[in-house]
Amino acid sequence: MRNILLIFRKDFLVEWRSKQIFPTMFVFSLLLLLVFNVAFEFRSDVDSRAVSAVIWITFIFSGLLALGRSFSLEKENNAFAFLLLTPVSRSYIYLGKLLSNVVMVLLSELFILPLFLLFFLFDASGVSFSLTGTVLPFLGVVFLGTIGFVSLGTFFSSMALNTKLRDMMLPLLVFPLIIPVVITSVGICSSILEGRPPDYYSFSLQVLVSFDIIFILLCSLLFEYLIEDSGD
Amino acid sequence: MRKILFFLTFALMVLATWMTLFYAPTEVVMGHVQRIFYFHMGTVWAATVAFTVVFVASIYYLVKETAKWDTLAYCSAEIGMLLLTLTIITGSIWAKPVWGTWWTWDPQLTTTFILWVLYAVYLVLRSGAGGRGKKARYSAIFAIIAYVDLPVVYVSARIKRGISPVVFGPGGGGIDPAMMHTLLVTLLGFTLLFVLLLGERMRIMNMENALYARSGRGG
């Protein structure tokens, strides 16, 4: 546990001082938002399904951008090789990277969400806001969904960087695998916005939580094989 | 052994074709179109076997790190891809007159489509990974994760209700014995066809590797 936190602290400090990933993600999300706005001509008659879809597409695209960066930082000065030299199980290295990536992606999502509110939901009809009924469940789903796609994203960004195709490879590897996250997260978010009771989406929630657990376990197990010798 | 397998497969496939066209009774509602279903089931069954082989071979490769497991996984994935493409095509031909559309996003179709994409990515990953050992290891890891991912995709796609027919198990209608015979022969035929193709593909692959080794270039 201490090792995971140490790696987390290292990554966070690097980001805090260099300020590379966070602003990039934020501006990128903002641009996506603008593009969606222009493309869909969203007015006040928005559909909660479409809004949820737009939110998650923005999160996933900007999130993957950040993830690609997080491992290419390690490549500079061969930092990753030194990280591997530390007498820590490889699984902990994965979990530490996962933790720092989740926190970073979540933070920028938290900054972007109010803007969504402003652009899309401000004068949407039929959406009522209450702290316990809408806001907290919504944030919960954002949290779980983010863990879902970042767990696979973190894993595969370290693989993609070592392939010939590099950054090209990451979305190719991750998008088909995170389909369950997309289906469940968008579904739950739109149900919440429509003000449906929790029973209505409890099954999706179970699927989402299982996805998170399965792939965090599987990825931390397989991480050892992934980075055996990054040399060749 | 190869010859026996070849003739056995040939005989079974001919028998399956004959049974599909003449032996099996015509389905009452769907008519003759339903006959494509035997080959549809045959290809999807063999594709499932193929991808299970990829999964198991990938695990063995990661544990043992011997090249033959990687060759097995790769060849099986290639054939599985071919079979799955045939599944989708035969399914579409069936769906057009029966459902009135070539394609719909029902859970089984969605899952099949994602499976197809996953193995397309698997093949892309192999061509774009880099060195030989890296290629084998990365694709093995991806295959394992993809195989585990698939049931989750299916469950999450099921959240919306589907229209693909459920023939067996609870809620299934059960079928005529003659149809059952036809189906069993077709499934067996396609299983043998898969084994035959796999054996041949691996032979070619091994020859390729031997040639590369002789000319001094790594594959």
PDB file of C-alpha atoms in Angstrom, chain A residues 155-156 159 162-165 169 172-173 176-177 179-180 183 203-204 207 211 215 222 225-226 228-229 232, chain B residues 62 65 114 117-118 121 124-125 127-130 134 137-138 141-142 145-146 148-149 152-153 155-156 159:
ATOM      1  CA  PHE A 155      -2.342  -0.907 -18.883  1.00  0.00           C
ATOM      2  CA  PHE A 156      -2.414  -0.532 -22.638  1.00  0.00           C
ATOM      3  CA  MET A 159       2.005  -1.506 -24.151  1.00  0.00           C
ATOM      4  CA  ASN A 162       6.532   0.038 -26.871  1.00  0.00           C
ATOM      5  CA  THR A 163       5.015  -0.881 -30.227  1.00  0.00           C
ATOM      6  CA  LYS A 164       6.067   0.457 -33.596  1.00  0.00           C
ATOM      7  CA  LEU A 165       2.810   2.337 -34.046  1.00  0.00           C
ATOM      8  CA  MET A 169      -2.120   1.866 -31.082  1.00  0.00           C
ATOM      9  CA  LEU A 172      -7.254   0.834 -31.162  1.00  0.00           C
ATOM     10  CA  LEU A 173      -6.521  -1.396 -28.204  1.00  0.00           C
ATOM     11  CA  PRO A 176     -13.280  -2.106 -28.254  1.00  0.00           C
ATOM     12  CA  LEU A 177     -12.489  -3.337 -24.756  1.00  0.00           C
ATOM     13  CA  ILE A 179     -17.540  -0.917 -24.679  1.00  0.00           C
ATOM     14  CA  PRO A 180     -19.217  -2.214 -21.482  1.00  0.00           C
ATOM     15  CA  ILE A 183     -22.876   1.250 -22.513  1.00  0.00           C
ATOM     16  CA  PHE A 203     -28.217  -3.930 -13.008  1.00  0.00           C
ATOM     17  CA  SER A 204     -26.068  -1.619 -15.138  1.00  0.00           C
ATOM     18  CA  VAL A 207     -22.065  -4.674 -14.478  1.00  0.00           C
ATOM     19  CA  PHE A 211     -15.996  -4.553 -14.907  1.00  0.00           C
ATOM     20  CA  PHE A 215      -9.997  -5.597 -15.056  1.00  0.00           C
ATOM     21  CA  LEU A 222      -0.699  -9.429 -16.354  1.00  0.00           C
ATOM     22  CA  TYR A 225       4.333 -10.108 -18.347  1.00  0.00           C
ATOM     23  CA  LEU A 226       3.771  -6.837 -20.126  1.00  0.00           C
ATOM     24  CA  GLU A 228       9.266  -8.119 -18.723  1.00  0.00           C
ATOM     25  CA  ASP A 229      11.891  -6.577 -20.995  1.00  0.00           C
ATOM     26  CA  ASP A 232      13.601  -5.290 -27.526  1.00  0.00           C
TER      27      ASP A 232
ATOM     28  CA  LEU B  62       2.919 -16.428 -21.236  1.00  0.00           C
ATOM     29  CA  GLU B  65       7.333 -18.772 -23.539  1.00  0.00           C
ATOM     30  CA  ILE B 114     -17.107  -6.518 -30.997  1.00  0.00           C
ATOM     31  CA  VAL B 117     -13.222  -5.951 -33.992  1.00  0.00           C
ATOM     32  CA  LEU B 118     -11.202  -7.340 -31.084  1.00  0.00           C
ATOM     33  CA  VAL B 121      -7.129  -5.376 -33.452  1.00  0.00           C
ATOM     34  CA  VAL B 124      -3.159  -5.289 -36.289  1.00  0.00           C
ATOM     35  CA  LEU B 125      -1.264  -5.468 -33.008  1.00  0.00           C
ATOM     36  CA  SER B 127       1.727  -6.547 -37.459  1.00  0.00           C
ATOM     37  CA  GLY B 128       2.549  -3.345 -35.609  1.00  0.00           C
ATOM     38  CA  ALA B 129       4.182  -4.515 -32.399  1.00  0.00           C
ATOM     39  CA  GLY B 130       7.817  -4.748 -33.381  1.00  0.00           C
ATOM     40  CA  LYS B 134       7.355  -8.566 -28.092  1.00  0.00           C
ATOM     41  CA  ARG B 137       3.850 -11.459 -25.677  1.00  0.00           C
ATOM     42  CA  TYR B 138       1.737  -8.395 -26.373  1.00  0.00           C
ATOM     43  CA  ILE B 141      -1.824 -10.461 -23.251  1.00  0.00           C
ATOM     44  CA  PHE B 142      -4.356  -8.737 -25.476  1.00  0.00           C
ATOM     45  CA  ILE B 145      -7.987  -9.604 -21.824  1.00  0.00           C
ATOM     46  CA  ALA B 146     -10.211  -9.667 -24.919  1.00  0.00           C
ATOM     47  CA  VAL B 148     -12.380 -12.100 -20.560  1.00  0.00           C
ATOM     48  CA  ASP B 149     -13.938  -8.887 -21.863  1.00  0.00           C
ATOM     49  CA  VAL B 152     -18.960  -8.562 -19.975  1.00  0.00           C
ATOM     50  CA  VAL B 153     -19.735  -7.032 -23.370  1.00  0.00           C
ATOM     51  CA  VAL B 155     -24.029  -8.882 -20.393  1.00  0.00           C
ATOM     52  CA  SER B 156     -23.879  -5.118 -20.846  1.00  0.00           C
ATOM     53  CA  ILE B 159     -29.388  -4.472 -20.830  1.00  0.00           C
TER      54      ILE B 159
END
